[in-house]
Amino acid sequence: MPSAAERFQGQPTENAREKSERQKVSAVKRCLQNSLKREDQSVAKMTAGDERIGSSSGSQMPRTISGSKEPDAKSSAS
């Protein structure tokens, strides 16, 4: 039959278990924070790219939506 010391060595103490859990939680938090930072940077890059593209296409969009292809249609209708 194993002695109390041998049984104790096989089982982590409550403090060791808590420390291990805290380390795991800390590692997961760091991983998530890094992932969120990368995602934020990726979104910022895409947004910056969309703004550059959107500024040129955005100036054209109102013209096509408002019917600038047929400017006489508005004046003849009114």
Coordinates of N, CA and C in Angstrom, one line a residue:
M1 N 0.8 -1.2 0.0 CA 0.0 0.0 0.0 C 0.9 1.2 0.0
P2 N 0.6 2.2 -0.9 CA 1.5 3.4 -1.0 C 1.3 4.3 0.2
S3 N 2.4 4.9 0.6 CA 2.4 5.8 1.8 C 1.7 7.1 1.4
A4 N 1.4 7.8 2.4 CA 0.7 9.1 2.2 C 1.5 10.0 1.3
A5 N 2.8 10.0 1.5 CA 3.7 10.9 0.7 C 3.7 10.5 -0.7
E6 N 3.6 9.2 -1.0 CA 3.6 8.7 -2.4 C 2.2 9.1 -3.1
R7 N 1.1 9.0 -2.3 CA -0.2 9.4 -2.9 C -0.2 10.9 -3.1
F8 N 0.4 11.6 -2.2 CA 0.4 13.1 -2.3 C 1.1 13.5 -3.5
Q9 N 2.2 12.9 -3.8 CA 3.1 13.3 -5.0 C 2.3 13.1 -6.3
G10 N 1.4 12.1 -6.3 CA 0.7 11.8 -7.6 C -0.5 12.8 -7.8
Q11 N -0.9 13.6 -6.8 CA -2.0 14.5 -7.0 C -1.5 15.9 -6.7
P12 N -1.8 16.8 -7.6 CA -1.4 18.2 -7.4 C -2.1 18.8 -6.3
T13 N -1.5 19.7 -5.6 CA -2.1 20.4 -4.5 C -3.2 21.3 -5.0
E14 N -4.0 21.8 -4.2 CA -5.1 22.7 -4.6 C -4.4 24.0 -5.2
N15 N -3.4 24.5 -4.5 CA -2.7 25.7 -5.0 C -2.1 25.5 -6.4
A16 N -1.4 24.3 -6.6 CA -0.8 24.0 -7.9 C -1.9 23.9 -8.9
R17 N -3.0 23.3 -8.6 CA -4.1 23.2 -9.5 C -4.7 24.6 -9.9
E18 N -4.8 25.4 -8.9 CA -5.3 26.8 -9.2 C -4.3 27.6 -10.0
K19 N -3.0 27.4 -9.7 CA -2.0 28.1 -10.5 C -2.0 27.6 -11.9
S20 N -2.2 26.3 -12.1 CA -2.2 25.8 -13.5 C -3.4 26.3 -14.2
E21 N -4.6 26.4 -13.5 CA -5.8 26.9 -14.2 C -5.6 28.4 -14.5
R22 N -5.0 29.2 -13.6 CA -4.7 30.6 -13.9 C -3.8 30.7 -15.1
Q23 N -2.8 29.9 -15.2 CA -1.9 30.0 -16.3 C -2.6 29.6 -17.6
K24 N -3.5 28.6 -17.6 CA -4.2 28.3 -18.8 C -5.1 29.4 -19.2
V25 N -5.8 30.0 -18.2 CA -6.7 31.1 -18.5 C -6.0 32.3 -19.1
S26 N -4.8 32.6 -18.5 CA -4.0 33.7 -18.9 C -3.5 33.4 -20.4
A27 N -3.1 32.2 -20.7 CA -2.7 31.9 -22.0 C -3.8 32.1 -23.0
V28 N -5.0 31.6 -22.7 CA -6.1 31.8 -23.6 C -6.5 33.2 -23.8
K29 N -6.4 34.0 -22.7 CA -6.7 35.5 -22.8 C -5.7 36.1 -23.7
R30 N -4.4 35.8 -23.6 CA -3.4 36.4 -24.5 C -3.6 36.0 -25.9
C31 N -4.0 34.8 -26.1 CA -4.3 34.3 -27.5 C -5.4 35.0 -28.1
L32 N -6.5 35.2 -27.3 CA -7.7 35.9 -27.8 C -7.4 37.4 -28.1
Q33 N -6.6 38.0 -27.2 CA -6.3 39.4 -27.4 C -5.4 39.6 -28.6
N34 N -4.5 38.7 -28.8 CA -3.7 38.8 -30.0 C -4.5 38.5 -31.3
S35 N -5.4 37.6 -31.2 CA -6.3 37.3 -32.3 C -7.2 38.5 -32.6
L36 N -7.7 39.2 -31.6 CA -8.5 40.4 -31.8 C -7.7 41.5 -32.4
K37 N -6.5 41.7 -31.9 CA -5.6 42.7 -32.5 C -5.4 42.5 -34.0
R38 N -5.1 41.2 -34.3 CA -4.9 40.9 -35.7 C -6.2 41.2 -36.6
E39 N -7.3 40.8 -36.0 CA -8.6 41.1 -36.7 C -8.8 42.5 -36.8
D40 N -8.6 43.3 -35.8 CA -8.7 44.8 -35.9 C -7.8 45.4 -37.0
Q41 N -6.6 44.9 -37.0 CA -5.7 45.4 -38.0 C -6.2 45.0 -39.4
S42 N -6.7 43.8 -39.6 CA -7.2 43.4 -40.8 C -8.4 44.2 -41.3
V43 N -9.3 44.5 -40.3 CA -10.5 45.3 -40.6 C -10.0 46.7 -41.0
A44 N -9.1 47.2 -40.3 CA -8.6 48.6 -40.5 C -8.0 48.7 -41.9
K45 N -7.2 47.7 -42.3 CA -6.7 47.7 -43.7 C -7.7 47.6 -44.7
M46 N -8.7 46.7 -44.5 CA -9.8 46.6 -45.5 C -10.6 47.9 -45.6
T47 N -10.9 48.5 -44.4 CA -11.6 49.7 -44.4 C -10.9 50.8 -45.1
A48 N -9.6 50.9 -44.8 CA -8.8 51.9 -45.5 C -8.8 51.7 -47.0
G49 N -8.7 50.5 -47.4 CA -8.7 50.1 -48.9 C -10.1 50.5 -49.5
D50 N -11.2 50.2 -48.7 CA -12.5 50.5 -49.2 C -12.7 52.0 -49.3
E51 N -12.1 52.8 -48.4 CA -12.3 54.2 -48.5 C -11.6 54.8 -49.7
R52 N -10.4 54.2 -50.0 CA -9.7 54.7 -51.2 C -10.5 54.3 -52.5
I53 N -10.9 53.1 -52.5 CA -11.7 52.7 -53.7 C -13.1 53.4 -53.7
G54 N -13.7 53.5 -52.5 CA -15.0 54.1 -52.4 C -15.0 55.5 -52.8
S55 N -13.9 56.3 -52.5 CA -13.9 57.7 -52.8 C -14.0 57.9 -54.3
S56 N -13.4 57.1 -55.1 CA -13.5 57.3 -56.6 C -14.8 56.7 -57.1
S57 N -15.2 55.5 -56.6 CA -16.5 55.0 -57.1 C -17.7 55.6 -56.4
G58 N -17.5 56.1 -55.2 CA -18.5 56.8 -54.5 C -19.0 58.1 -55.2
S59 N -18.1 58.8 -55.8 CA -18.4 60.0 -56.6 C -19.2 59.7 -57.8
Q60 N -19.0 58.4 -58.3 CA -19.8 58.1 -59.5 C -21.2 57.5 -59.2
M61 N -21.3 56.9 -58.0 CA -22.5 56.2 -57.7 C -23.7 57.1 -57.7
P62 N -23.7 58.3 -57.0 CA -24.9 59.2 -57.0 C -25.3 59.5 -58.4
R63 N -24.4 59.7 -59.3 CA -24.7 60.1 -60.7 C -25.5 59.0 -61.3
T64 N -25.1 57.7 -61.2 CA -25.8 56.6 -61.8 C -27.1 56.4 -61.1
I65 N -27.2 56.5 -59.8 CA -28.4 56.3 -59.1 C -29.4 57.4 -59.4
S66 N -29.0 58.6 -59.5 CA -29.9 59.7 -59.7 C -30.4 59.8 -61.2
G67 N -29.8 59.0 -62.0 CA -30.2 58.9 -63.4 C -29.4 59.9 -64.3
S68 N -28.2 60.1 -64.0 CA -27.4 61.0 -64.8 C -27.2 60.5 -66.2
K69 N -27.5 59.3 -66.4 CA -27.3 58.8 -67.8 C -28.4 59.4 -68.7
E70 N -29.5 59.8 -68.1 CA -30.5 60.5 -68.9 C -30.9 61.8 -68.2
P71 N -30.0 62.8 -68.3 CA -30.3 64.1 -67.6 C -31.5 64.8 -68.1
D72 N -31.9 64.6 -69.4 CA -33.0 65.3 -70.0 C -34.4 64.7 -69.4
A73 N -34.3 63.5 -68.9 CA -35.6 62.9 -68.4 C -36.1 63.7 -67.3
K74 N -35.3 64.2 -66.4 CA -35.8 64.9 -65.2 C -36.4 66.3 -65.7
S75 N -35.7 66.9 -66.6 CA -36.1 68.3 -67.0 C -37.4 68.2 -67.8
S76 N -37.6 67.1 -68.6 CA -38.8 67.0 -69.4 C -40.0 66.5 -68.6
A77 N -39.7 65.8 -67.5 CA -40.8 65.3 -66.6 C -41.3 66.4 -65.8
S78 N -40.5 67.4 -65.4 CA -41.0 68.4 -64.5 C -41.5 69.7 -65.2

